[in-house]
């Protein structure tokens, strides 16, 4: 078994990454606060949402949040069922999360179901996103549901 | 910070998470007002905004027990906790998703919560519990057509 210091560092890293992801959720729910969200990413980070687009670096990532803040006028990001892995020296890590998101998009109530595969990096003592892969499983109008309309257009 | 203090902080975060989970479970149907209120300090406050402010264990217990008549069923899915511990005091925020029966109709509720806690005689006790209601909508409508159904009627 690893020594006590290493075991504590592992638990502190997991808790720090958990807080990073919840901060991300809270800022998304605050109308996608573009500067606040961008600051959670490393300078060279990638946010890759598949059909939602791939954004690399702070400028592109901030632009993505600026667009989201116009079309998503309401959202609650329920981040659940996560696993976080970190190894010595505890300056990077990976995580898998589920998200359940009720939202209002261009005036329509929608449900979004997705998973995240993240890569984290510690920068200046703070955890940041190095890579976020958002894997969209459904994005459906409230009235339709994910069997009738699993993926509605974003615009 | 010593390694003992760092371990204590992690343990206390987990302990607060456990207390808040127990609070959520006791306000699921069939509701246990005594157990729910027992997690609060004697002068604890539950601020439900549009649903009222309840101060002290007796008032909190009465409100929760009264839910049986007003809301015959609900479940509180609580997660997404952010907990900060500073010695014998703690703050927390989290998300809630609810599935109540209101007025005989299935509803979906989207909320966020916040709390302050104090550790008293080895137990974390809630000094204040708040909630922000984002939607409480009939299942067949959604939050755009009807954002909130009155839960106090």
Tab-separated table of C-alpha atoms in Angstrom, chain B residues 67-123:
chain	number	residue	atom	x	y	z
B	67	UNK	CA	-46.259	17.228	3.304
B	68	UNK	CA	-48.046	13.862	3.610
B	69	UNK	CA	-51.383	15.548	2.960
B	70	UNK	CA	-50.151	18.011	0.323
B	71	UNK	CA	-47.698	15.825	-1.605
B	72	UNK	CA	-48.529	12.125	-1.227
B	73	UNK	CA	-45.413	11.019	-3.116
B	74	UNK	CA	-42.055	12.421	-4.009
B	75	UNK	CA	-38.413	11.405	-4.321
B	76	UNK	CA	-35.425	13.728	-3.851
B	77	UNK	CA	-32.529	12.957	-6.178
B	78	UNK	CA	-29.736	15.014	-4.611
B	79	UNK	CA	-26.225	15.139	-6.055
B	80	UNK	CA	-23.548	17.498	-7.325
B	81	UNK	CA	-22.397	18.497	-3.858
B	82	UNK	CA	-19.768	21.207	-3.337
B	83	UNK	CA	-18.795	21.163	0.340
B	84	UNK	CA	-16.356	23.420	2.175
B	85	UNK	CA	-15.296	22.643	5.727
B	86	UNK	CA	-13.579	25.153	8.013
B	87	UNK	CA	-13.030	23.684	11.458
B	88	UNK	CA	-16.445	23.076	13.037
B	89	UNK	CA	-18.349	24.963	10.336
B	90	UNK	CA	-19.288	23.913	6.820
B	91	UNK	CA	-21.122	25.218	3.767
B	92	UNK	CA	-22.617	23.172	0.952
B	93	UNK	CA	-24.414	23.590	-2.348
B	94	UNK	CA	-26.022	20.840	-4.404
B	95	UNK	CA	-28.601	20.005	-7.073
B	96	UNK	CA	-32.016	18.413	-6.580
B	97	UNK	CA	-34.366	16.667	-8.985
B	98	UNK	CA	-37.801	15.748	-7.623
B	99	UNK	CA	-40.703	13.594	-8.786
B	100	UNK	CA	-43.747	14.670	-6.769
B	101	UNK	CA	-47.441	13.936	-7.045
B	102	UNK	CA	-49.036	17.380	-6.778
B	103	UNK	CA	-52.803	17.651	-6.909
B	104	UNK	CA	-52.993	14.120	-8.327
B	105	UNK	CA	-50.633	14.952	-11.194
B	106	UNK	CA	-47.076	13.730	-11.777
B	107	UNK	CA	-44.600	16.600	-11.690
B	108	UNK	CA	-40.888	17.128	-12.295
B	109	UNK	CA	-38.972	19.533	-10.084
B	110	UNK	CA	-35.580	21.122	-10.734
B	111	UNK	CA	-33.936	22.819	-7.743
B	112	UNK	CA	-30.630	23.874	-6.274
B	113	UNK	CA	-29.912	23.948	-2.560
B	114	UNK	CA	-27.492	25.498	-0.106
B	115	UNK	CA	-26.807	24.897	3.565
B	116	UNK	CA	-24.649	25.945	6.461
B	117	UNK	CA	-23.769	23.430	9.166
B	118	UNK	CA	-22.060	23.338	12.547
B	119	UNK	CA	-20.398	20.394	14.237
B	120	UNK	CA	-21.897	20.050	17.695
B	121	UNK	CA	-20.859	17.254	20.063
B	122	UNK	CA	-19.418	15.268	17.170
B	123	UNK	CA	-22.436	15.618	14.863
